[in-house]
Coordinates of C-alpha atoms in Angstrom, one line a residue:
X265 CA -93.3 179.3 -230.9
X266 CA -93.9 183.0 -231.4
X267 CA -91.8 184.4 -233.6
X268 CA -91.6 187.4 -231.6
X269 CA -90.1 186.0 -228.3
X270 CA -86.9 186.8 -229.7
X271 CA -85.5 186.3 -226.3
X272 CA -86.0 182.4 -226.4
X273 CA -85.0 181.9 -230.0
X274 CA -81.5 183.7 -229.3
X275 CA -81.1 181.7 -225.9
X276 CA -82.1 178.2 -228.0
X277 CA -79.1 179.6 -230.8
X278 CA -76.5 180.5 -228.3
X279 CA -76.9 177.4 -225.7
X280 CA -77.0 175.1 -229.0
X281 CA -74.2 176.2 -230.8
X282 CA -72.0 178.9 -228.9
X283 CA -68.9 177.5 -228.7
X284 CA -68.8 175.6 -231.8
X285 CA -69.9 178.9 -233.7
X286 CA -67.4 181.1 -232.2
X287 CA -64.4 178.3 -232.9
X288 CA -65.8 177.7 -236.5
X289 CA -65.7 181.9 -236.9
X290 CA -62.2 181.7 -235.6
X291 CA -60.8 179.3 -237.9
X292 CA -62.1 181.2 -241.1
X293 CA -59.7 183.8 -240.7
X294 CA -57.2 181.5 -238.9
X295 CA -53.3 181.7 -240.5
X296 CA -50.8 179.5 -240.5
X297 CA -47.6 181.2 -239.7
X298 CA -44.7 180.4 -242.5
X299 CA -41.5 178.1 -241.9
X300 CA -41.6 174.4 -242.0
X301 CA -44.7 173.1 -241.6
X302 CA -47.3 175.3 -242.9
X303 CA -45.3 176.3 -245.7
X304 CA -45.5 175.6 -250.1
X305 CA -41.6 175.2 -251.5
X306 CA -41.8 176.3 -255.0
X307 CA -39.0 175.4 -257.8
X308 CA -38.8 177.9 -260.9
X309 CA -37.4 175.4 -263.2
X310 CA -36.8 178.4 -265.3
X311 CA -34.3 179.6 -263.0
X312 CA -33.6 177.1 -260.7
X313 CA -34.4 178.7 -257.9
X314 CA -36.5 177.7 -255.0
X315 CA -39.5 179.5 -253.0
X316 CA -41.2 179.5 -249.2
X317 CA -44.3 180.4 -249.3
X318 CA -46.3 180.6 -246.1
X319 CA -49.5 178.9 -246.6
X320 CA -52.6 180.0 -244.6
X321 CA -55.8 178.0 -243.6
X322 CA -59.7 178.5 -243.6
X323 CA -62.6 176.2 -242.9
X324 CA -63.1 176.0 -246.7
X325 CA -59.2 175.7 -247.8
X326 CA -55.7 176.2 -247.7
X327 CA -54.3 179.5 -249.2
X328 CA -51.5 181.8 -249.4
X329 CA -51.1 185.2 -250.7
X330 CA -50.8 185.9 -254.3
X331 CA -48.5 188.9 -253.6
X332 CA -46.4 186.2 -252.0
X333 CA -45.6 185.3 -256.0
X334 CA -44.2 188.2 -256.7
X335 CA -40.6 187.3 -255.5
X336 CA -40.9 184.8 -258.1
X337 CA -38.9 186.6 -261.0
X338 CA -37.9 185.5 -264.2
X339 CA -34.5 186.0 -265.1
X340 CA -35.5 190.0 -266.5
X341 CA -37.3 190.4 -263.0
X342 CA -40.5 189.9 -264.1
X343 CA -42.7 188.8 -261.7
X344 CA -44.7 186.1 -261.5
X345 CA -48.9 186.3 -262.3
X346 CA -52.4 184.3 -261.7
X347 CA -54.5 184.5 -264.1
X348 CA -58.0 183.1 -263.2
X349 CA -61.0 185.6 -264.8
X350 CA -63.7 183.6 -263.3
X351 CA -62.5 183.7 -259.5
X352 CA -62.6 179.2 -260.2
X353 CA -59.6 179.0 -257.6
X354 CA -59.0 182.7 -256.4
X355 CA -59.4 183.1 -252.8
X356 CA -60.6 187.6 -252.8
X357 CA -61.8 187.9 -249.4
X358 CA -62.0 186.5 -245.9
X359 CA -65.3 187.0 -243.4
X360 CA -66.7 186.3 -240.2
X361 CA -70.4 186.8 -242.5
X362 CA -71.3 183.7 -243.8
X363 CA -69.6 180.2 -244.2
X364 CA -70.5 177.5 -247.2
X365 CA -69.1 174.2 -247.4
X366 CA -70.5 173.2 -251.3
X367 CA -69.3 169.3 -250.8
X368 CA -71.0 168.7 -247.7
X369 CA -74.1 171.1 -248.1
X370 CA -73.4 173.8 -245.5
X371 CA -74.5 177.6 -245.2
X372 CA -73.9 179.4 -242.0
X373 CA -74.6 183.1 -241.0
X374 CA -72.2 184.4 -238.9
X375 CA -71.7 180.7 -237.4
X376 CA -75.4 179.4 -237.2
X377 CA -76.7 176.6 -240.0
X378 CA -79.2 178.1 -242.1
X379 CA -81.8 175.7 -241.4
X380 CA -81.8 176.7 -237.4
X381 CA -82.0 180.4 -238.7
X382 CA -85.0 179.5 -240.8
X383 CA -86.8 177.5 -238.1
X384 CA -86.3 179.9 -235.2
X385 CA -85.9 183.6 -236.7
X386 CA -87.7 186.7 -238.4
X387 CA -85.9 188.0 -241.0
X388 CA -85.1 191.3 -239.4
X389 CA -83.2 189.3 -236.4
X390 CA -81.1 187.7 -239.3
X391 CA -80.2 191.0 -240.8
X392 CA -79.0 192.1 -237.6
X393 CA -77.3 189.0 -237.1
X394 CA -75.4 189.4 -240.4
X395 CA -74.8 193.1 -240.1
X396 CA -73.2 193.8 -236.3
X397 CA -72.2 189.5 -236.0
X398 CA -74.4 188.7 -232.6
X399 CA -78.3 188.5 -232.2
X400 CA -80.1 191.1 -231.0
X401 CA -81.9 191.4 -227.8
X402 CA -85.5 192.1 -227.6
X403 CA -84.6 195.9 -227.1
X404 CA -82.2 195.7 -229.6
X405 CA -84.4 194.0 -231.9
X406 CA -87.6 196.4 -231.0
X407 CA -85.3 199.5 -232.2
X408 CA -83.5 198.4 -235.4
X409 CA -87.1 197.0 -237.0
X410 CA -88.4 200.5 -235.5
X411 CA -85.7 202.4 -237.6
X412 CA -86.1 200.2 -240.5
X413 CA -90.1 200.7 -241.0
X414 CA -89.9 204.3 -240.3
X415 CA -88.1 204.4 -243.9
X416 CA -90.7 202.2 -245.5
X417 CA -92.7 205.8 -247.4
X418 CA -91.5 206.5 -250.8
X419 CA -90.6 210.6 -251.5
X420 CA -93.2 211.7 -253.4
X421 CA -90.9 212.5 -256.4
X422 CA -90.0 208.7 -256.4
X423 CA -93.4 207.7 -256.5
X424 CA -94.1 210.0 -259.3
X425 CA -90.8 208.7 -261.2
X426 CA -92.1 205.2 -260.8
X427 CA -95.6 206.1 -262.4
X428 CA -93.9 207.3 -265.3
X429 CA -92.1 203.7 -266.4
X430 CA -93.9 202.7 -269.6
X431 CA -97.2 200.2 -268.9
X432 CA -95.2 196.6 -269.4
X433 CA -91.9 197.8 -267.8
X434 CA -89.8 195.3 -266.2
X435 CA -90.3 195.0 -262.4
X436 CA -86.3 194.6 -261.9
X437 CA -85.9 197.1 -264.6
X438 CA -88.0 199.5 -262.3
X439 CA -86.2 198.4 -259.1
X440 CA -82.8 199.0 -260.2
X441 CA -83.7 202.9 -261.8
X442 CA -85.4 203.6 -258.8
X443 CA -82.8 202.6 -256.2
X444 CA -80.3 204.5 -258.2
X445 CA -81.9 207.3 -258.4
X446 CA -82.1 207.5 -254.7
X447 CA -78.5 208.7 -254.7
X448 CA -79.8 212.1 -256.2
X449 CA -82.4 212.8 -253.0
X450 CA -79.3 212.0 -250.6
X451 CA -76.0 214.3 -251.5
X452 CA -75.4 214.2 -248.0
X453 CA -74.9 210.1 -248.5
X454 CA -72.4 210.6 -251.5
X455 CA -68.9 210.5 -250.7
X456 CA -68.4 212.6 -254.5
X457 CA -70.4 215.8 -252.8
X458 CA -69.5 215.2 -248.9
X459 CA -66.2 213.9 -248.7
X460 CA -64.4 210.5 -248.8
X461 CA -64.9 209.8 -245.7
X462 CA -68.1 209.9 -244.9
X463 CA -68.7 206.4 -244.3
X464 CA -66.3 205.8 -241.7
X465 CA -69.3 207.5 -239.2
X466 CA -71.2 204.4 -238.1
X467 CA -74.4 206.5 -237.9
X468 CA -74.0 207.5 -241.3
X469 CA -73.4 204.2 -242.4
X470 CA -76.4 202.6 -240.5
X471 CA -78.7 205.4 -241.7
X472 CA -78.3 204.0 -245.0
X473 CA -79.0 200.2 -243.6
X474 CA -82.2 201.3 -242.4
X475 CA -83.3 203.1 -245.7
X476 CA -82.0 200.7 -247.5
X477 CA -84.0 197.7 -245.9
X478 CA -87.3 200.2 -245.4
X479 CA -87.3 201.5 -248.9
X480 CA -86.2 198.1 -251.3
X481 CA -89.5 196.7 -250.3
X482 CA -92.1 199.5 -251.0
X483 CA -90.0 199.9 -254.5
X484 CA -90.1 196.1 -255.2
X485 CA -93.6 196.3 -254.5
X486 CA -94.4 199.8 -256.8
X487 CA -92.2 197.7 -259.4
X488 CA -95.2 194.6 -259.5
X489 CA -97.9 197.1 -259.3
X490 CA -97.2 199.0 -262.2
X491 CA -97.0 196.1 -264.2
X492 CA -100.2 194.2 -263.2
X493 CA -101.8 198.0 -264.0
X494 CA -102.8 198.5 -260.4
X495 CA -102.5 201.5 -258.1
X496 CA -99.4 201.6 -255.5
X497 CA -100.4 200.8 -251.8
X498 CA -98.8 202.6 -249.5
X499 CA -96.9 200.9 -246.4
X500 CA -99.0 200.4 -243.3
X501 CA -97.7 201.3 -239.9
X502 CA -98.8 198.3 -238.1
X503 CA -98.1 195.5 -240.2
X504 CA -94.7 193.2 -239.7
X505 CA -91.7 193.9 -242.5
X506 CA -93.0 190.4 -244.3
X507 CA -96.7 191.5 -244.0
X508 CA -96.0 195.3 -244.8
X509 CA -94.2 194.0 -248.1
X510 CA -97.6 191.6 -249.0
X511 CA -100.0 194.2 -248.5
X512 CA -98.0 196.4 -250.5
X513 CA -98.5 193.9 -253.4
X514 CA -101.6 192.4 -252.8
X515 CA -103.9 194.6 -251.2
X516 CA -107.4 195.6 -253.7
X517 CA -109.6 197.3 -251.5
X518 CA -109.7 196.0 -247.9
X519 CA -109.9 198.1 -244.8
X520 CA -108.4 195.8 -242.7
X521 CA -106.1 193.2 -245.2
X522 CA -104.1 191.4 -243.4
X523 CA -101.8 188.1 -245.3
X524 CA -102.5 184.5 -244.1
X525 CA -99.6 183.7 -241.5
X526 CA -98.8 180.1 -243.7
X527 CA -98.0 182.9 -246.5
X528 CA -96.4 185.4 -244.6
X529 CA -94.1 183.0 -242.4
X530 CA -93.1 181.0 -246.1
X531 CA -92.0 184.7 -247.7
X532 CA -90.0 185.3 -244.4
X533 CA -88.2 182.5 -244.9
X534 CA -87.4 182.7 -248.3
X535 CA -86.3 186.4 -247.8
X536 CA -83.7 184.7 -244.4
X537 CA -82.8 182.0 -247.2
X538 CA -81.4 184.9 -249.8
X539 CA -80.1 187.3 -247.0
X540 CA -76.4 186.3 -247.7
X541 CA -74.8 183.5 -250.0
X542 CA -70.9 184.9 -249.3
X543 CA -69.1 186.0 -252.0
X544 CA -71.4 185.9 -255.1
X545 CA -72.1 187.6 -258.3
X546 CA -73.7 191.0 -256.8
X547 CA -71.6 190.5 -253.5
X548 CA -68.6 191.2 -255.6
X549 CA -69.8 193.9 -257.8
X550 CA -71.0 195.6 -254.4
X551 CA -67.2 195.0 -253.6
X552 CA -65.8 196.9 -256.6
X553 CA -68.5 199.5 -256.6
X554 CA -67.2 200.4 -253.4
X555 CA -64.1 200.7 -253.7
X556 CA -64.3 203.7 -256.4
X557 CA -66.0 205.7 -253.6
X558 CA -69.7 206.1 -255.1
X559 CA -72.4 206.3 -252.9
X560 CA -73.8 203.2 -251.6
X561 CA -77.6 203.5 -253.7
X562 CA -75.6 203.4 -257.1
X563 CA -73.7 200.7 -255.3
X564 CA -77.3 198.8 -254.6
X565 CA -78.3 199.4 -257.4
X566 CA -75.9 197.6 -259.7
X567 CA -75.8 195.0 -257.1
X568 CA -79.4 194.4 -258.2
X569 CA -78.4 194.9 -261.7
X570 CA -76.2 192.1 -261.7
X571 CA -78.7 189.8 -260.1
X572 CA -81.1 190.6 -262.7
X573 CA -78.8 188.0 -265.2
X574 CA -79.8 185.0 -266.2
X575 CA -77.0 183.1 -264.6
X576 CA -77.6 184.5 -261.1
X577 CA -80.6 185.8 -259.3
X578 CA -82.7 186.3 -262.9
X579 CA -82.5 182.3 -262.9
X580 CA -85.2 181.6 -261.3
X581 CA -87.4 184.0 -264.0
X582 CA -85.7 181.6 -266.4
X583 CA -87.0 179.0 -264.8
X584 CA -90.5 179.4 -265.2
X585 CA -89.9 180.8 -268.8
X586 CA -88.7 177.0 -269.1
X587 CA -91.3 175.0 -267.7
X588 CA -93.8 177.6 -269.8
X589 CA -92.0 177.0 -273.0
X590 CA -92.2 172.8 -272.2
X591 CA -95.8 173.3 -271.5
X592 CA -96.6 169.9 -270.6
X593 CA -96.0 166.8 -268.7
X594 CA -95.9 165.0 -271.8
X595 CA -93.0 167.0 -273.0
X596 CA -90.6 166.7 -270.6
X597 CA -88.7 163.6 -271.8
X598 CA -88.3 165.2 -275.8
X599 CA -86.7 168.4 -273.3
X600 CA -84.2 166.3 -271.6
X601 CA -83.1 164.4 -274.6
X602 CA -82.6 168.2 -276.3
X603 CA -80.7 168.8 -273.4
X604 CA -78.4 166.5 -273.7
X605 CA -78.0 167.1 -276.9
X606 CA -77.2 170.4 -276.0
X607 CA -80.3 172.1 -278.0
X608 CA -81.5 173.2 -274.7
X609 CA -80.4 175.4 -271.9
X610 CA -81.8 173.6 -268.9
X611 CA -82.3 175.7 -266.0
X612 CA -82.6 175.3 -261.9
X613 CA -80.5 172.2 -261.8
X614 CA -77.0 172.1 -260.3
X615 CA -75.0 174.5 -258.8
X616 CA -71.7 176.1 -258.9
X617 CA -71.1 176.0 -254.9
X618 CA -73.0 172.9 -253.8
X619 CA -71.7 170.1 -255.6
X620 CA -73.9 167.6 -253.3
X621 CA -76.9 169.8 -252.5
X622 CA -77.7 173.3 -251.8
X623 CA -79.5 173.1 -248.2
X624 CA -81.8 176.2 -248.9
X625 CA -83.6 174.1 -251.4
X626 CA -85.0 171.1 -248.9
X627 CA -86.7 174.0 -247.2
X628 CA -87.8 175.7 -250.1
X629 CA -89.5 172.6 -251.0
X630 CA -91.0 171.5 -247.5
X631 CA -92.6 175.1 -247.5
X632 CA -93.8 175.4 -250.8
X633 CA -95.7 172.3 -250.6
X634 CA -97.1 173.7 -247.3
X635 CA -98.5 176.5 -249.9
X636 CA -100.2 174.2 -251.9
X637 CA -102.0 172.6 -249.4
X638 CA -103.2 176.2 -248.7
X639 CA -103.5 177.4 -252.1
X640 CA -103.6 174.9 -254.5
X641 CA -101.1 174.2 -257.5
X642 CA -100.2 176.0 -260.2
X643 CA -99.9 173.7 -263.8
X644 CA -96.0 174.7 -264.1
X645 CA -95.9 172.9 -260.9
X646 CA -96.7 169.5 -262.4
X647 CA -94.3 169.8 -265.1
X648 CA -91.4 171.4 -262.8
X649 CA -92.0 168.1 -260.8
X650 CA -92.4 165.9 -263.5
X651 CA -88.9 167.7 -264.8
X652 CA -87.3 167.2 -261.3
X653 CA -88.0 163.1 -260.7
X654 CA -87.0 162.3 -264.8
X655 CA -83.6 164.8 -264.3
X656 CA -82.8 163.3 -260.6
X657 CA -83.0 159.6 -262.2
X658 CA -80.9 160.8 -266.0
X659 CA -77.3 158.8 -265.4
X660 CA -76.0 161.6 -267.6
X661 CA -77.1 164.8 -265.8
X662 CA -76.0 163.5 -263.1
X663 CA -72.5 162.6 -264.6
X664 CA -72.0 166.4 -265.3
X665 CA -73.2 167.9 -262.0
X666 CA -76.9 168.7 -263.2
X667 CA -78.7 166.5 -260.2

């Protein structure tokens, strides 16, 4: 198929699973109206009184309100709290966006399973999937990717910024400075200079989608130049948003560099797999970064910041600082016995959505071993595998969630 005839990949998704999508979306912000059925009775047993509360459903669980607690009063009229700091059975937000089932191994965008997505679609086509809930047409398509590149150059002051970061900087370090300090080249994008409001224009808003989605790439891609010591490329004007971002990184001195397909269609993927994961670490900071008002490049920013942490998107850096610190094959029985005795931090195993498995990762590994037939293995490969088949078969790992 070529990835480009968008037209046949959006007829394929919306023959193959329109009306099962659009009933699915339906039922995620589906209510259950209160009275009888459909109800939670409540007894304070330390007032004796008794409670209706409505109770509301969603494809992932039942629910009601927790303002719906405050008419529970103790006998000073105090009302009744949650307290749950780590959101382990808070319900925050409803959305049409994405859909994960963690029992059953299920991630949707906006109704359509993740691995159809990552079969049949570019990465830009899912981004306008996730932002305005419908695929594009080819016109459609042909104009939002147009927008987006045209906001692939750096300002020049940015650039300059960048060059200044000490030698050895950090390439998220780097990211997360630079996207912030966007916010100061845009006053007209800060709702502190130009008014509260602003974002309620939909042009205003999608001029900052298309920055946003131009610009993260070319700074990512300053970010692992500076550290490997090597001169910023700028973008090219006739290269794909996948192959624009390679070249960026990769490019020596070519004239006419262009990325091997295998690579460039196995970063597309990876970059549908991470477009949305509902309400996660950075999703939620994005949420209360918003609501103070600040502009939405400080927003991004600490977004990113909070995905630099070990215990979300910085993972996967901890990961390999793993499998360099075992070092060897022959190592990685003594590192799950320190493990288990809770010496070790082991990292990349379990998860705290997917209890079964996380679907994202059967791809991930069917195209990653289409890269080493391409371009060989690296040695932290052989003990990451090694690691994988001893952890999969430990009766004890998998007692606690870990495989």
């Amino acid at each position: 198929m070529h990835w480009q005839d968008i037209r046949e990949v959006s007829r394929y998704l919306i023959t193959s699973f329109g009306m099962n999508r659009l009933e699915g979306l339906d039922l995620q912000l589906k209510g259950i109206k209160g009275g009888g059925e459909g109800t939670v009775e409540i007894t304070d047993n330390r007032t004796g009184k008794k409670y209706e509360i409505a109770a509301k459903t969603s494809r992932e669980c039942d629910f009601f309100d927790a303002k719906d607690l405050l008419k529970i009063k103790d006998a000073e009229g105090n009302p009744l709290r949650i307290y749950d700091p780590g959101y382990t059975n808070t319900v925050c937000a409803t959305s049409y966006i994405s859909y994960i089932d963690g029992d059953k191994g299920i991630l949707e965008y906006r109704g359509y399973p993740i691995e159809v997505l990552a079969e049949k679609s570019s990465f830009l086509e899912v981004s306008f999937l996730l932002i305005h809930g419908e695929l594009p047409t080819q016109s459609q398509l042909d104009k939002f990717s147009d927008k987006v590149m045209k906001h692939t150059i750096l300002h020049t002051d940015v650039t300059d910024m960048m060059g200044s970061f000490r030698y050895d900087a950090h390439p998220m370090g780097m990211l997360i400075s630079t996207i912030s300090a966007y916010s100061t080249l845009h006053p007209e994008a800060n709702p502190a200079l130009s008014g509260e409001s602003l974002y309620k224009d939909v042009d205003v808003r999608n001029k900052q989608v298309y920055r946003l989605l131009g610009l993260v790439p070319t700074i990512a891609a300053n970010s692992y130049r500076h550290r490997i010591g090597r001169p910023y490329n700028p973008p090219s004007e006739n290269l794909s948003y996948v192959d624009n971002f390679l070249y960026m990184l990769d490019r020596l001195n070519e004239g006419t560099y262009k990325p091997h397909p295998k690579l460039t269609r196995a970063l597309e993927i990876l970059f549908i797999l991470h477009a949305e994961h509902e309400m996660n670490c950075s999703t939620a900071f994005v949420r209360h970064m918003a609501s103070s008002g600040v502009d939405v490049y400080t927003t991004i920013a600490m977004a990113a910041g909070a995905l630099y942490g070990p215990k979300h998107g910085g993972a996967n850096e901890a990961v390999i600082r793993m499998l360099e610190a075992i070092g060897s094959k022959d190592n990685v029985h003594r590192f799950i016995l320190e493990v288990k005795q809770k010496k070790k931090v082991l990292f990349g195993f379990g998860h705290r959505v997917y209890k079964n498995y996380d679907p994202r990762a059967k791809i991930v590994k069917k195209i990653a071993f289409e890269i080493f037939e391409l371009l060989g293995r690296e040695p932290l490969i052989e003990i990451a595998l090694e690691l994988e088949k001893i952890a999969l078969e430990d009766e004890y790992l998998y007692n606690i969630g870990l495989s």
